[in-house]
mmCIF file of C-alpha atoms and ligand atoms in Angstrom:
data_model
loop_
_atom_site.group_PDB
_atom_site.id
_atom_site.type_symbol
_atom_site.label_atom_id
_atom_site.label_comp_id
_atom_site.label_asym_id
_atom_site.label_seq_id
_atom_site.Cartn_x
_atom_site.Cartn_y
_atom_site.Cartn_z
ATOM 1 C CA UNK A 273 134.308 -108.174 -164.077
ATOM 2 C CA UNK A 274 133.066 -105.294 -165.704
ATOM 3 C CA UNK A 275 130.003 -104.936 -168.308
ATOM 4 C CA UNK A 276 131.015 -105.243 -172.159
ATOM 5 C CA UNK A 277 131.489 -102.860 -174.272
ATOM 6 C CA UNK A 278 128.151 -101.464 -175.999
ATOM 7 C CA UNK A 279 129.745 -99.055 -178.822
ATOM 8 C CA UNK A 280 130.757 -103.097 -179.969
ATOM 9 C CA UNK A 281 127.687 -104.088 -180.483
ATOM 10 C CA UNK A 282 124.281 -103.553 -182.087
ATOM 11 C CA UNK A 283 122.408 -104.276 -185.032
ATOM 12 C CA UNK A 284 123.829 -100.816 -186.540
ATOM 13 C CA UNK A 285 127.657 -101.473 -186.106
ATOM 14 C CA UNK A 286 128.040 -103.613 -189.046
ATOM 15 C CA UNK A 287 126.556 -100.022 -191.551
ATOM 16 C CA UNK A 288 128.745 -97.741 -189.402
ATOM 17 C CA UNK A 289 131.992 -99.727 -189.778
ATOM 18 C CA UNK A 290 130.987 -99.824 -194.074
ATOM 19 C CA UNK A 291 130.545 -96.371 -193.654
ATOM 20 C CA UNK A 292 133.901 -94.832 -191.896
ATOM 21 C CA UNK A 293 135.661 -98.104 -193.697
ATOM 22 C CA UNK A 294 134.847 -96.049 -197.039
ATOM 23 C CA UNK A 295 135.152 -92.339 -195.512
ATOM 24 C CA UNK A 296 139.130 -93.250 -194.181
ATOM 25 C CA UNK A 297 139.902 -94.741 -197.827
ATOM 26 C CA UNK A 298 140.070 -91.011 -198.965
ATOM 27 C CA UNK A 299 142.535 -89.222 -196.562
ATOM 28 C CA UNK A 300 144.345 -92.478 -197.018
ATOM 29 C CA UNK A 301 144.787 -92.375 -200.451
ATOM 30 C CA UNK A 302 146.137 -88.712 -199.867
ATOM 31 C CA UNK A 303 148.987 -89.843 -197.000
ATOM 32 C CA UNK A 304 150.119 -92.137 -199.688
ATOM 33 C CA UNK A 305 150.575 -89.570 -202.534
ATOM 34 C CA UNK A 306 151.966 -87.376 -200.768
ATOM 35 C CA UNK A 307 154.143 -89.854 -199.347
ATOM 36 C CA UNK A 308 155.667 -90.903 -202.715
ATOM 37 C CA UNK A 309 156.154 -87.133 -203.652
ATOM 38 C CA UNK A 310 158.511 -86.414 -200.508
ATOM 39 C CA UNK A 311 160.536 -89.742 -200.943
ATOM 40 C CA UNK A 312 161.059 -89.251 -204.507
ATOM 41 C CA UNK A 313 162.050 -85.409 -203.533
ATOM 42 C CA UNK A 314 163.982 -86.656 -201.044
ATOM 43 C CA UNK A 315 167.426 -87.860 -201.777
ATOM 44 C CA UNK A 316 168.885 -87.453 -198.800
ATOM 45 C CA UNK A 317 168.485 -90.673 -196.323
ATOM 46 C CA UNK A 318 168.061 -88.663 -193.002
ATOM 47 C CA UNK A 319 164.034 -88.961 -192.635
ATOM 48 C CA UNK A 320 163.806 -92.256 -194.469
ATOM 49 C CA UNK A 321 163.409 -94.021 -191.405
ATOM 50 C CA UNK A 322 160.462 -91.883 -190.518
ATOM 51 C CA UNK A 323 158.951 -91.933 -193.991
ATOM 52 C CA UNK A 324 159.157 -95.550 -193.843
ATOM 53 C CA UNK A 325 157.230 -96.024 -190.863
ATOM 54 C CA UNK A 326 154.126 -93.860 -191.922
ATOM 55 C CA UNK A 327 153.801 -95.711 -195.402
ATOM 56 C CA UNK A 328 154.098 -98.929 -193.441
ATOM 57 C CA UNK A 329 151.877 -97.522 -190.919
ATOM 58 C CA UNK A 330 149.334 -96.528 -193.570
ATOM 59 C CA UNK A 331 149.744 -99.378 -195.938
ATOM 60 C CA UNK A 332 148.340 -101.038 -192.464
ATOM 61 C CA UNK A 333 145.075 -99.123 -192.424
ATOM 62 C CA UNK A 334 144.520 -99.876 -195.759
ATOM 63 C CA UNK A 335 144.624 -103.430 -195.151
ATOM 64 C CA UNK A 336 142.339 -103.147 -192.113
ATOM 65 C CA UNK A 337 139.923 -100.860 -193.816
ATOM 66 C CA UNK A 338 139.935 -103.232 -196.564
ATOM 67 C CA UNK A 339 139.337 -106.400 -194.533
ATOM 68 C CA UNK A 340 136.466 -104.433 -193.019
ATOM 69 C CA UNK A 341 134.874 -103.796 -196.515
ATOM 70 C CA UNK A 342 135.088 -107.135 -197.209
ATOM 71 C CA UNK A 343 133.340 -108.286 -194.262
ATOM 72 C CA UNK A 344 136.044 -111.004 -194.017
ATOM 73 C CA UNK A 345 138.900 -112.229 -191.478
ATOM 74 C CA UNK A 346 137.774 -110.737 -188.461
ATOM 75 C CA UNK A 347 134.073 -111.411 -188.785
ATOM 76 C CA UNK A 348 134.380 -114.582 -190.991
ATOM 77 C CA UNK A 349 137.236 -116.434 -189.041
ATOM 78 C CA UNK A 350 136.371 -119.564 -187.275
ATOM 79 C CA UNK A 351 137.759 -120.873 -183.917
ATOM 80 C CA UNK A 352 141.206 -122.744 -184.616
ATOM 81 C CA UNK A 353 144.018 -124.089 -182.779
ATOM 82 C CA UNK A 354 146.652 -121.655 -182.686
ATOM 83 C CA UNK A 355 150.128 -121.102 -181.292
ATOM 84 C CA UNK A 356 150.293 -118.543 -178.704
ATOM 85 C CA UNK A 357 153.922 -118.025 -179.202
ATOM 86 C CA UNK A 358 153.226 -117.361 -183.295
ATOM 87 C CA UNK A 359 150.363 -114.950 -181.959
ATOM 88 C CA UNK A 360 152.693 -113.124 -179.558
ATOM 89 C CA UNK A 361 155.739 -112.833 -182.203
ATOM 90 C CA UNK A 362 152.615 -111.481 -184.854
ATOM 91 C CA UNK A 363 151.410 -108.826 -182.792
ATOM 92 C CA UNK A 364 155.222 -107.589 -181.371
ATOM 93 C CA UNK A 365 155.647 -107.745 -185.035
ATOM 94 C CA UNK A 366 152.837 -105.064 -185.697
ATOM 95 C CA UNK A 367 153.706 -102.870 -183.097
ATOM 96 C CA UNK A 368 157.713 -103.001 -184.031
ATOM 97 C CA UNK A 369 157.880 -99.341 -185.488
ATOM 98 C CA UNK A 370 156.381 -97.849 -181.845
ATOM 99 C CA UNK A 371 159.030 -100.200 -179.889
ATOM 100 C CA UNK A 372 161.732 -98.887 -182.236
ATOM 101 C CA UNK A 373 160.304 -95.219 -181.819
ATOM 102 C CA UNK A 374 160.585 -95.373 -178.531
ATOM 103 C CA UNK A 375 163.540 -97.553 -178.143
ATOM 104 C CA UNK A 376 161.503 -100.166 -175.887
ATOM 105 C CA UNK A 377 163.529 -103.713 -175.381
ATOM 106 C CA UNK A 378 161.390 -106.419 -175.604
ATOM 107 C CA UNK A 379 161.928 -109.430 -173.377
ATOM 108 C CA UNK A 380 160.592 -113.288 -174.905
ATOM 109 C CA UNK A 381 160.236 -115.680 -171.708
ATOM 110 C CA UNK A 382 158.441 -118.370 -173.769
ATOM 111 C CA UNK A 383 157.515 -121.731 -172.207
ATOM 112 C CA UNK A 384 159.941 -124.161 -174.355
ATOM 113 C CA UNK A 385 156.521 -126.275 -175.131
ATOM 114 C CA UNK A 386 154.471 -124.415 -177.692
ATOM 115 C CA UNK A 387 151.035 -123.161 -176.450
ATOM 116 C CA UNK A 388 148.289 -124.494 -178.908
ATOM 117 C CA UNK A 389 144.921 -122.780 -177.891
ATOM 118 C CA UNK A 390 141.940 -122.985 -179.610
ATOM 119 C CA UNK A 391 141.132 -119.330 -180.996
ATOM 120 C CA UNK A 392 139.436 -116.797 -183.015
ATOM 121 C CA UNK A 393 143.050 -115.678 -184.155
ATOM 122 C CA UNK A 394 141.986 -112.432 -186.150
ATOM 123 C CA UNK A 395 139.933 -111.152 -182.768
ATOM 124 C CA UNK A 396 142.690 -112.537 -180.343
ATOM 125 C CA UNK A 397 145.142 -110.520 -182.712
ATOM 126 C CA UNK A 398 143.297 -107.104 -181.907
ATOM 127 C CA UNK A 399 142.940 -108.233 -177.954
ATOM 128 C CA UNK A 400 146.954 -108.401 -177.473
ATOM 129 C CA UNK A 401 147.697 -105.850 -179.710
ATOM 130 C CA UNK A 402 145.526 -103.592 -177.648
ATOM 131 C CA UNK A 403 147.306 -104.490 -174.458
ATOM 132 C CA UNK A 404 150.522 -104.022 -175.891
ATOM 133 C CA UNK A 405 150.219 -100.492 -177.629
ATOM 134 C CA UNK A 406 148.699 -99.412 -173.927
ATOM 135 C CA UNK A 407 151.623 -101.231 -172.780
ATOM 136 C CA UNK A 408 153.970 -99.257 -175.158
ATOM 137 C CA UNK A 409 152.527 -95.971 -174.320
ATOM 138 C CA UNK A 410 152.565 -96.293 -170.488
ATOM 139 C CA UNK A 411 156.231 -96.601 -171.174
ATOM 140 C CA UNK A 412 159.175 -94.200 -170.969
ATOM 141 C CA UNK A 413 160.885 -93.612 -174.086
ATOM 142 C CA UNK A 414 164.871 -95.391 -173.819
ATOM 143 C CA UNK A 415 163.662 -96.492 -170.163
ATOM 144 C CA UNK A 416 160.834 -99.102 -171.396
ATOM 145 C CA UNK A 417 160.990 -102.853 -170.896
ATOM 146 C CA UNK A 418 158.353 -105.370 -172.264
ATOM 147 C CA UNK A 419 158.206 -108.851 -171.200
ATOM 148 C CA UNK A 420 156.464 -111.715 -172.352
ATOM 149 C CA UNK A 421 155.877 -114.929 -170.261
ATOM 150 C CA UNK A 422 153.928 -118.063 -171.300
ATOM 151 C CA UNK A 423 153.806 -120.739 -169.433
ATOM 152 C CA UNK A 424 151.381 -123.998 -168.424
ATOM 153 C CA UNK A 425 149.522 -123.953 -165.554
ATOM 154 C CA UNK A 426 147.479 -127.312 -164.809
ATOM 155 C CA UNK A 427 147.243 -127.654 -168.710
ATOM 156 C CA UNK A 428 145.953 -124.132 -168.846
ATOM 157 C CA UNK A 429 148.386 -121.839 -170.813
ATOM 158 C CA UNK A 430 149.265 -118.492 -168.739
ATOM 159 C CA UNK A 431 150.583 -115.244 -171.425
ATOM 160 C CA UNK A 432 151.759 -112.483 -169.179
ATOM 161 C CA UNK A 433 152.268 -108.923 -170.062
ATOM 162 C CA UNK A 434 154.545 -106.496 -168.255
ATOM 163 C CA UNK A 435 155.629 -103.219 -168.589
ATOM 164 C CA UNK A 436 157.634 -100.987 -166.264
ATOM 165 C CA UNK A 437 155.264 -98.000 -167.176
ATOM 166 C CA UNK A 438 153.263 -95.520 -165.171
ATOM 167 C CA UNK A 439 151.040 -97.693 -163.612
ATOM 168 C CA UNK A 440 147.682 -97.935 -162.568
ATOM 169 C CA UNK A 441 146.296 -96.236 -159.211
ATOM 170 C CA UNK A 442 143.642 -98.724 -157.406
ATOM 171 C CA UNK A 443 140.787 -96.580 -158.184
ATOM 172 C CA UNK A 444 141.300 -96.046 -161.942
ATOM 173 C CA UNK A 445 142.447 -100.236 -162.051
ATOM 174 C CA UNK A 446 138.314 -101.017 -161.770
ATOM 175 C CA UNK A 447 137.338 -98.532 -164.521
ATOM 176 C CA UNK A 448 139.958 -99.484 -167.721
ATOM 177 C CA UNK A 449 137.617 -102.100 -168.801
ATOM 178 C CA UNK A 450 134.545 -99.924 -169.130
ATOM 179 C CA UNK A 451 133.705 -98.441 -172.677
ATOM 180 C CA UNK A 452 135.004 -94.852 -172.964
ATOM 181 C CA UNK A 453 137.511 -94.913 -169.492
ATOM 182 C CA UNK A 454 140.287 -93.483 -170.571
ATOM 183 C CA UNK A 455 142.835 -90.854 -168.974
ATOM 184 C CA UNK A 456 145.419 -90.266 -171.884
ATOM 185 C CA UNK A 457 144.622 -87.026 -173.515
ATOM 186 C CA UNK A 458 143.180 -88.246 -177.552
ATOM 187 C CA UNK A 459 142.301 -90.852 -175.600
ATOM 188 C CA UNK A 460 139.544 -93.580 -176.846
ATOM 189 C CA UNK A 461 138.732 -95.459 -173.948
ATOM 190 C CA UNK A 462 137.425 -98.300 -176.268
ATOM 191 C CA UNK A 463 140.608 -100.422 -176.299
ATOM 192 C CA UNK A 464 140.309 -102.127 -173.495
ATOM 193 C CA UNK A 465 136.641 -102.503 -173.470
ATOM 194 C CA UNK A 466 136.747 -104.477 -176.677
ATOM 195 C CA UNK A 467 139.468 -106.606 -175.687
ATOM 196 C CA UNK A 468 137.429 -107.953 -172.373
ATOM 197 C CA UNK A 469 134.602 -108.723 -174.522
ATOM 198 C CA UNK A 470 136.988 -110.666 -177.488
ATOM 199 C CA UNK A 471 138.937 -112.227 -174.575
ATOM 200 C CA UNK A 472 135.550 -113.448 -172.864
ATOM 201 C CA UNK A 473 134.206 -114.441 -176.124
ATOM 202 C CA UNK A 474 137.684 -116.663 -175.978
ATOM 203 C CA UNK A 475 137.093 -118.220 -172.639
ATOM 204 C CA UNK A 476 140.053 -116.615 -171.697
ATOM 205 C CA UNK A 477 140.566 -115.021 -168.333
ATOM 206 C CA UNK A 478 142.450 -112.068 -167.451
ATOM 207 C CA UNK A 479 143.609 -110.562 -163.998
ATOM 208 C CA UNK A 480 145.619 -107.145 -164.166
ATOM 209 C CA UNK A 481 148.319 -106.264 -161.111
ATOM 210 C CA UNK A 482 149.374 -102.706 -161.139
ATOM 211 C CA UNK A 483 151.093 -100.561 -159.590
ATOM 212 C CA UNK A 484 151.923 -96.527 -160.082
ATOM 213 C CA UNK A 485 155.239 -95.804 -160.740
ATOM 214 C CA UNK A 486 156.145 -99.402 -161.376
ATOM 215 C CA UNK A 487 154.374 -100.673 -164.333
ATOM 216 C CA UNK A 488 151.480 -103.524 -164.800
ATOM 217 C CA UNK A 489 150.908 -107.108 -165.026
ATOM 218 C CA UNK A 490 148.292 -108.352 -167.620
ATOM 219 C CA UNK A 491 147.624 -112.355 -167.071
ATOM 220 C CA UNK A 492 145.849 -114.176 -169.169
ATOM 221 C CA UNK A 493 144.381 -117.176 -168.508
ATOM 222 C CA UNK A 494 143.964 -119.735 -171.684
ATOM 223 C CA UNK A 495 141.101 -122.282 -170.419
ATOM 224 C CA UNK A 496 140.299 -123.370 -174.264
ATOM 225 C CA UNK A 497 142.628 -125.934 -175.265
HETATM 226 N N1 LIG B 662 149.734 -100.945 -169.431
HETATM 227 C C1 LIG B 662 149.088 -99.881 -168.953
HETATM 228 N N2 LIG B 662 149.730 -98.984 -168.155
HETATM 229 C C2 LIG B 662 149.081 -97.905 -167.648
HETATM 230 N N3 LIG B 662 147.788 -97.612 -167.878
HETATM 231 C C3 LIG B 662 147.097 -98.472 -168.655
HETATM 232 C C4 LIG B 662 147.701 -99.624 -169.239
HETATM 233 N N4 LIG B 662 146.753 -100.283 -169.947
HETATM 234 C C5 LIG B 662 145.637 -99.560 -169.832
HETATM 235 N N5 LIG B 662 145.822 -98.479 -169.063
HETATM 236 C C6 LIG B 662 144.797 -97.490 -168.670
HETATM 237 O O1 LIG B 662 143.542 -97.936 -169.163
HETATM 238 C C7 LIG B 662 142.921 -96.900 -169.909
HETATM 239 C C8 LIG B 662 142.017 -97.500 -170.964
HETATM 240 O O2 LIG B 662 142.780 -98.112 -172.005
HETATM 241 P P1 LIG B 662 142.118 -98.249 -173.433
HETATM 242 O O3 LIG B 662 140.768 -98.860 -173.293
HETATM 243 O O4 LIG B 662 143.085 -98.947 -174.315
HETATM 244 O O5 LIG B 662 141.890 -96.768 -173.923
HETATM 245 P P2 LIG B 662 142.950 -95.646 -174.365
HETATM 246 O O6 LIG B 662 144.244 -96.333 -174.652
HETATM 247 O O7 LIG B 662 142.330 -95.023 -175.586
HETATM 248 O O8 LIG B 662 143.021 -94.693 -173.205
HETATM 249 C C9 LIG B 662 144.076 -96.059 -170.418
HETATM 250 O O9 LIG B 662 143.690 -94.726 -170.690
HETATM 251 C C10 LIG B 662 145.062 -96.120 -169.257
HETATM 252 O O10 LIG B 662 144.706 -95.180 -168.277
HETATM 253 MG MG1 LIG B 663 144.516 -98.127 -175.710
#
């Protein structure tokens, strides 16, 4: 498939990450003030969903910005045996305040065996959760459906990923691996590019079906168990 992802790599990535770890502390720190100001203005209960959401949405960033000062979990974890289903219901988990934004339902076809797969969990974490925010934005607010299949193949564990999105035209389907391919407007482009290289790091496959209009497949192939 395609190459991986050089913006991931390097000698220099480890100073850079210290570096904009520290710099995002401070704007952080500023959400949540200001945060705690407007809901102790606030009595009323109409934007308390709302508020909610950002303070658990930044109370996130401080954990990850924190981890990343550290240096721990997701460069210090080891390879473990995990449960795919656990992993799945984590990351759906994460991403619950989009699905609720945009009133997504979320469809569980789990395998009734559990899927125990051998892991970097931290790293396989960030792969699936980068699938399923593209997933979630590809989406149609009310209209969006999200399924999740597991299921063994030839004692291989198979996670699939569907959305009834926008799709994925033929030419642009060979490019959303690559580092910096991106057509959303704020767009990254680095998503994807880091999850083939966490994924291959993983020994774990992945095929993507698409189709404009329709929505898109991601399979994942678990060979690690
Ligand atoms: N489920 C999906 N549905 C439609 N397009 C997708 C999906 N997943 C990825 N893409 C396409 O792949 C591109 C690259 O994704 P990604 O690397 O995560 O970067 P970004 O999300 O910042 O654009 C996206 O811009 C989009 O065009
Ligand atoms: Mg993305």
């Amino acid at each position: 498939m395609n190459s991986p992802s050089p913006l991931l790599e390097g000698p220099g990535l480890f100073d850079f990450t210290a570096k904009l770890a520290h710099e995002i502390r401070n704007p952080l720190a500023t959400i949540d003030l200001s945060l705690e100001l407007m809901l102790a203005e606030r009595k009323d209960d109409d934007l308390k969903t709302y508020m909610d959401i950002i303070r658990h949405s930044a109370d996130k960033i401080n954990e990850l910005v924190n981890d990343l000062i550290k240096n721990r979990s997701i460069v210090e974890a080891q390879v473990a045996n995990q449960s795919l289903h656990h992993l799945l219901d984590e990351v759906i988990e994460m991403a619950k305040d989009r699905i609720m934004l945009k009133n997504i339902m979320v469809c569980k076809e789990y395998d009734p065996t559990d899927c125990i797969v051998a892991l970097n969990r931290p790293k396989m974490k960030i792969a699936l959760t980068n699938i399923i925010v593209n997933a979630i934005e590809a989406m149609e607010a009310q209209l969006g459906e999200l399924k999740l299949v597991t299921m063994p193949i030839a004692g291989k564990y198979v996670v699939q990923i569907e959305d009834n999105g926008c799709g994925i035209s033929e030419k642009n389907l060979k490019n959303i691996f690559h580092a910096n391919y991106t057509n959303k407007p704020g767009g990254l482009g680095i998503g994807l590019a880091s999850t083939y290289d966490i994924l291959t790091a993983n020994n774990v496959k992945v095929h993507v079906e698409s189709q404009e209009g329709s929505g898109t497949h991601f399979f994942l192939l678990f060979d690690n168990n």
